[in-house]
mmCIF file with all atom_site columns, C-alpha atoms in Angstrom:
data_model
loop_
_atom_site.group_PDB
_atom_site.id
_atom_site.type_symbol
_atom_site.label_atom_id
_atom_site.label_alt_id
_atom_site.label_comp_id
_atom_site.label_asym_id
_atom_site.label_entity_id
_atom_site.label_seq_id
_atom_site.pdbx_PDB_ins_code
_atom_site.Cartn_x
_atom_site.Cartn_y
_atom_site.Cartn_z
_atom_site.occupancy
_atom_site.B_iso_or_equiv
_atom_site.pdbx_formal_charge
_atom_site.auth_seq_id
_atom_site.auth_comp_id
_atom_site.auth_asym_id
_atom_site.auth_atom_id
_atom_site.pdbx_PDB_model_num
ATOM 1  C CA . MET A 1 1  ? -0.771  -6.164  24.588  1.00 0.00 ? 1  MET A CA 1
ATOM 2  C CA . LEU A 1 2  ? -0.987  -5.267  20.918  1.00 0.00 ? 2  LEU A CA 1
ATOM 3  C CA . THR A 1 3  ? 0.350   -1.894  19.846  1.00 0.00 ? 3  THR A CA 1
ATOM 4  C CA . ILE A 1 4  ? -1.753  0.049   17.386  1.00 0.00 ? 4  ILE A CA 1
ATOM 5  C CA . ARG A 1 5  ? 0.133   2.347   15.068  1.00 0.00 ? 5  ARG A CA 1
ATOM 6  C CA . PRO A 1 6  ? -1.577  4.614   12.590  1.00 0.00 ? 6  PRO A CA 1
ATOM 7  C CA . PRO A 1 7  ? -1.694  2.621   9.362   1.00 0.00 ? 7  PRO A CA 1
ATOM 8  C CA . ILE A 1 8  ? 0.232   3.995   6.398   1.00 0.00 ? 8  ILE A CA 1
ATOM 9  C CA . HIS A 1 9  ? -1.430  3.292   3.088   1.00 0.00 ? 9  HIS A CA 1
ATOM 10 C CA . PRO A 1 10 ? 0.910   2.199   0.267   1.00 0.00 ? 10 PRO A CA 1
ATOM 11 C CA . GLY A 1 11 ? -0.624  4.972   -1.826  1.00 0.00 ? 11 GLY A CA 1
ATOM 12 C CA . GLU A 1 12 ? 0.865   7.534   0.549   1.00 0.00 ? 12 GLU A CA 1
ATOM 13 C CA . ILE A 1 13 ? 4.310   6.004   0.041   1.00 0.00 ? 13 ILE A CA 1
ATOM 14 C CA . LEU A 1 14 ? 3.806   5.893   -3.721  1.00 0.00 ? 14 LEU A CA 1
ATOM 15 C CA . ARG A 1 15 ? 2.719   9.518   -3.763  1.00 0.00 ? 15 ARG A CA 1
ATOM 16 C CA . GLU A 1 16 ? 5.180   11.025  -1.270  1.00 0.00 ? 16 GLU A CA 1
ATOM 17 C CA . GLU A 1 17 ? 8.284   8.913   -1.887  1.00 0.00 ? 17 GLU A CA 1
ATOM 18 C CA . PHE A 1 18 ? 8.019   8.281   -5.618  1.00 0.00 ? 18 PHE A CA 1
ATOM 19 C CA . LEU A 1 19 ? 5.567   10.465  -7.542  1.00 0.00 ? 19 LEU A CA 1
ATOM 20 C CA . VAL A 1 20 ? 6.257   13.828  -5.884  1.00 0.00 ? 20 VAL A CA 1
ATOM 21 C CA . PRO A 1 21 ? 10.079  13.616  -5.800  1.00 0.00 ? 21 PRO A CA 1
ATOM 22 C CA . LEU A 1 22 ? 10.212  12.305  -9.363  1.00 0.00 ? 22 LEU A CA 1
ATOM 23 C CA . ARG A 1 23 ? 7.591   14.813  -10.540 1.00 0.00 ? 23 ARG A CA 1
ATOM 24 C CA . LEU A 1 24 ? 5.519   12.005  -11.993 1.00 0.00 ? 24 LEU A CA 1
ATOM 25 C CA . LYS A 1 25 ? 1.789   12.326  -12.459 1.00 0.00 ? 25 LYS A CA 1
ATOM 26 C CA . PRO A 1 26 ? -0.416  9.283   -11.839 1.00 0.00 ? 26 PRO A CA 1
ATOM 27 C CA . TYR A 1 27 ? -1.452  9.408   -15.496 1.00 0.00 ? 27 TYR A CA 1
ATOM 28 C CA . SER A 1 28 ? 2.174   9.236   -16.653 1.00 0.00 ? 28 SER A CA 1
ATOM 29 C CA . LEU A 1 29 ? 2.955   6.352   -14.324 1.00 0.00 ? 29 LEU A CA 1
ATOM 30 C CA . ALA A 1 30 ? -0.169  4.484   -15.430 1.00 0.00 ? 30 ALA A CA 1
ATOM 31 C CA . ARG A 1 31 ? 0.891   4.856   -19.047 1.00 0.00 ? 31 ARG A CA 1
ATOM 32 C CA . GLU A 1 32 ? 4.350   3.449   -18.238 1.00 0.00 ? 32 GLU A CA 1
ATOM 33 C CA . LEU A 1 33 ? 2.818   0.543   -16.323 1.00 0.00 ? 33 LEU A CA 1
ATOM 34 C CA . HIS A 1 34 ? 0.242   -0.202  -19.036 1.00 0.00 ? 34 HIS A CA 1
ATOM 35 C CA . VAL A 1 35 ? -2.669  0.088   -16.605 1.00 0.00 ? 35 VAL A CA 1
ATOM 36 C CA . PRO A 1 36 ? -5.757  2.304   -16.495 1.00 0.00 ? 36 PRO A CA 1
ATOM 37 C CA . ARG A 1 37 ? -5.088  5.817   -15.246 1.00 0.00 ? 37 ARG A CA 1
ATOM 38 C CA . THR A 1 38 ? -7.752  5.383   -12.563 1.00 0.00 ? 38 THR A CA 1
ATOM 39 C CA . ARG A 1 39 ? -5.857  2.479   -10.980 1.00 0.00 ? 39 ARG A CA 1
ATOM 40 C CA . ILE A 1 40 ? -2.877  4.667   -10.111 1.00 0.00 ? 40 ILE A CA 1
ATOM 41 C CA . GLU A 1 41 ? -4.999  7.718   -9.287  1.00 0.00 ? 41 GLU A CA 1
ATOM 42 C CA . ARG A 1 42 ? -7.076  5.699   -6.824  1.00 0.00 ? 42 ARG A CA 1
ATOM 43 C CA . LEU A 1 43 ? -3.999  4.081   -5.299  1.00 0.00 ? 43 LEU A CA 1
ATOM 44 C CA . ALA A 1 44 ? -2.217  7.424   -4.866  1.00 0.00 ? 44 ALA A CA 1
ATOM 45 C CA . ALA A 1 45 ? -5.401  8.873   -3.341  1.00 0.00 ? 45 ALA A CA 1
ATOM 46 C CA . GLU A 1 46 ? -5.451  5.953   -0.856  1.00 0.00 ? 46 GLU A CA 1
ATOM 47 C CA . LYS A 1 47 ? -8.822  4.751   -2.151  1.00 0.00 ? 47 LYS A CA 1
ATOM 48 C CA . SER A 1 48 ? -7.743  1.340   -3.411  1.00 0.00 ? 48 SER A CA 1
ATOM 49 C CA . PRO A 1 49 ? -5.176  -1.283  -2.402  1.00 0.00 ? 49 PRO A CA 1
ATOM 50 C CA . VAL A 1 50 ? -2.028  -2.463  -4.115  1.00 0.00 ? 50 VAL A CA 1
ATOM 51 C CA . THR A 1 51 ? -2.877  -5.644  -5.990  1.00 0.00 ? 51 THR A CA 1
ATOM 52 C CA . PRO A 1 52 ? -0.308  -8.308  -6.883  1.00 0.00 ? 52 PRO A CA 1
ATOM 53 C CA . ASP A 1 53 ? -0.478  -7.146  -10.509 1.00 0.00 ? 53 ASP A CA 1
ATOM 54 C CA . THR A 1 54 ? 0.176   -3.536  -9.547  1.00 0.00 ? 54 THR A CA 1
ATOM 55 C CA . ALA A 1 55 ? 2.959   -4.599  -7.162  1.00 0.00 ? 55 ALA A CA 1
ATOM 56 C CA . LEU A 1 56 ? 4.724   -6.441  -9.980  1.00 0.00 ? 56 LEU A CA 1
ATOM 57 C CA . ARG A 1 57 ? 4.450   -3.427  -12.271 1.00 0.00 ? 57 ARG A CA 1
ATOM 58 C CA . LEU A 1 58 ? 5.553   -0.886  -9.657  1.00 0.00 ? 58 LEU A CA 1
ATOM 59 C CA . ALA A 1 59 ? 8.501   -3.094  -8.710  1.00 0.00 ? 59 ALA A CA 1
ATOM 60 C CA . LYS A 1 60 ? 9.657   -3.326  -12.308 1.00 0.00 ? 60 LYS A CA 1
ATOM 61 C CA . PHE A 1 61 ? 9.300   0.406   -12.965 1.00 0.00 ? 61 PHE A CA 1
ATOM 62 C CA . PHE A 1 62 ? 10.827  1.673   -9.699  1.00 0.00 ? 62 PHE A CA 1
ATOM 63 C CA . ASP A 1 63 ? 13.433  -1.113  -9.389  1.00 0.00 ? 63 ASP A CA 1
ATOM 64 C CA . THR A 1 64 ? 12.038  -2.328  -6.092  1.00 0.00 ? 64 THR A CA 1
ATOM 65 C CA . THR A 1 65 ? 10.497  -5.705  -5.328  1.00 0.00 ? 65 THR A CA 1
ATOM 66 C CA . PRO A 1 66 ? 6.865   -6.790  -5.496  1.00 0.00 ? 66 PRO A CA 1
ATOM 67 C CA . GLU A 1 67 ? 7.217   -7.832  -1.857  1.00 0.00 ? 67 GLU A CA 1
ATOM 68 C CA . PHE A 1 68 ? 8.009   -4.215  -0.921  1.00 0.00 ? 68 PHE A CA 1
ATOM 69 C CA . TRP A 1 69 ? 4.598   -3.138  -2.200  1.00 0.00 ? 69 TRP A CA 1
ATOM 70 C CA . MET A 1 70 ? 2.655   -6.189  -1.005  1.00 0.00 ? 70 MET A CA 1
ATOM 71 C CA . ASN A 1 71 ? 4.185   -6.054  2.492   1.00 0.00 ? 71 ASN A CA 1
ATOM 72 C CA . MET A 1 72 ? 3.131   -2.424  2.802   1.00 0.00 ? 72 MET A CA 1
ATOM 73 C CA . GLN A 1 73 ? -0.393  -3.397  1.793   1.00 0.00 ? 73 GLN A CA 1
ATOM 74 C CA . ALA A 1 74 ? -0.452  -6.325  4.235   1.00 0.00 ? 74 ALA A CA 1
ATOM 75 C CA . GLY A 1 75 ? 0.811   -4.083  7.045   1.00 0.00 ? 75 GLY A CA 1
ATOM 76 C CA . PHE A 1 76 ? -1.854  -1.497  6.262   1.00 0.00 ? 76 PHE A CA 1
ATOM 77 C CA . ASP A 1 77 ? -4.591  -4.124  6.125   1.00 0.00 ? 77 ASP A CA 1
ATOM 78 C CA . LEU A 1 78 ? -3.507  -5.685  9.437   1.00 0.00 ? 78 LEU A CA 1
ATOM 79 C CA . ALA A 1 79 ? -3.265  -2.337  11.231  1.00 0.00 ? 79 ALA A CA 1
ATOM 80 C CA . THR A 1 80 ? -6.653  -1.256  9.917   1.00 0.00 ? 80 THR A CA 1
ATOM 81 C CA . GLU A 1 81 ? -8.288  -4.533  10.932  1.00 0.00 ? 81 GLU A CA 1
ATOM 82 C CA . LEU A 1 82 ? -6.671  -4.461  14.380  1.00 0.00 ? 82 LEU A CA 1
ATOM 83 C CA . ALA A 1 83 ? -7.945  -0.938  14.982  1.00 0.00 ? 83 ALA A CA 1
ATOM 84 C CA . ALA A 1 84 ? -11.446 -2.021  13.985  1.00 0.00 ? 84 ALA A CA 1
ATOM 85 C CA . LYS A 1 85 ? -11.413 -5.174  16.140  1.00 0.00 ? 85 LYS A CA 1
ATOM 86 C CA . LYS A 1 86 ? -9.124  -4.142  18.967  1.00 0.00 ? 86 LYS A CA 1
ATOM 87 C CA . ASP A 1 87 ? -11.482 -5.080  21.807  1.00 0.00 ? 87 ASP A CA 1
ATOM 88 C CA . ASP A 1 88 ? -12.424 -8.429  20.308  1.00 0.00 ? 88 ASP A CA 1
ATOM 89 C CA . ILE A 1 89 ? -8.782  -9.354  19.611  1.00 0.00 ? 89 ILE A CA 1
ATOM 90 C CA . SER A 1 90 ? -7.689  -8.188  23.079  1.00 0.00 ? 90 SER A CA 1
ATOM 91 C CA . SER A 1 91 ? -10.241 -10.484 24.718  1.00 0.00 ? 91 SER A CA 1
ATOM 92 C CA . ILE A 1 92 ? -8.629  -13.611 23.212  1.00 0.00 ? 92 ILE A CA 1
ATOM 93 C CA . ARG A 1 93 ? -6.350  -15.322 25.703  1.00 0.00 ? 93 ARG A CA 1
ATOM 94 C CA . SER A 1 94 ? -2.945  -16.574 24.621  1.00 0.00 ? 94 SER A CA 1
ATOM 95 C CA . LEU A 1 95 ? -2.242  -20.306 24.567  1.00 0.00 ? 95 LEU A CA 1
ATOM 96 C CA . ARG A 1 96 ? 0.746   -19.645 26.871  1.00 0.00 ? 96 ARG A CA 1
ATOM 97 C CA . ALA A 1 97 ? -1.560  -18.037 29.439  1.00 0.00 ? 97 ALA A CA 1
ATOM 98 C CA . ALA A 1 98 ? -3.733  -21.160 29.573  1.00 0.00 ? 98 ALA A CA 1
#
């Protein structure tokens, strides 16, 4: 059986683990990353996903890895999709069960 956990958007991590503790505003971070202010504002507000471009820029600025950001996004996307299609996915039988 698949376990459904509440998905955590990468924007929440950006906001709560990076922006708030470092007292950075989305506008300031956007300026440092050379991206439009709205890109970071929408990400921090959990209204848009982390793109590969944004992941590369965040990784460079925060000394993390692009995979850190992209894996969070993939995990969020998978959890969200599973929640939306739980019944359909649960009805698929496993090859081992055949």
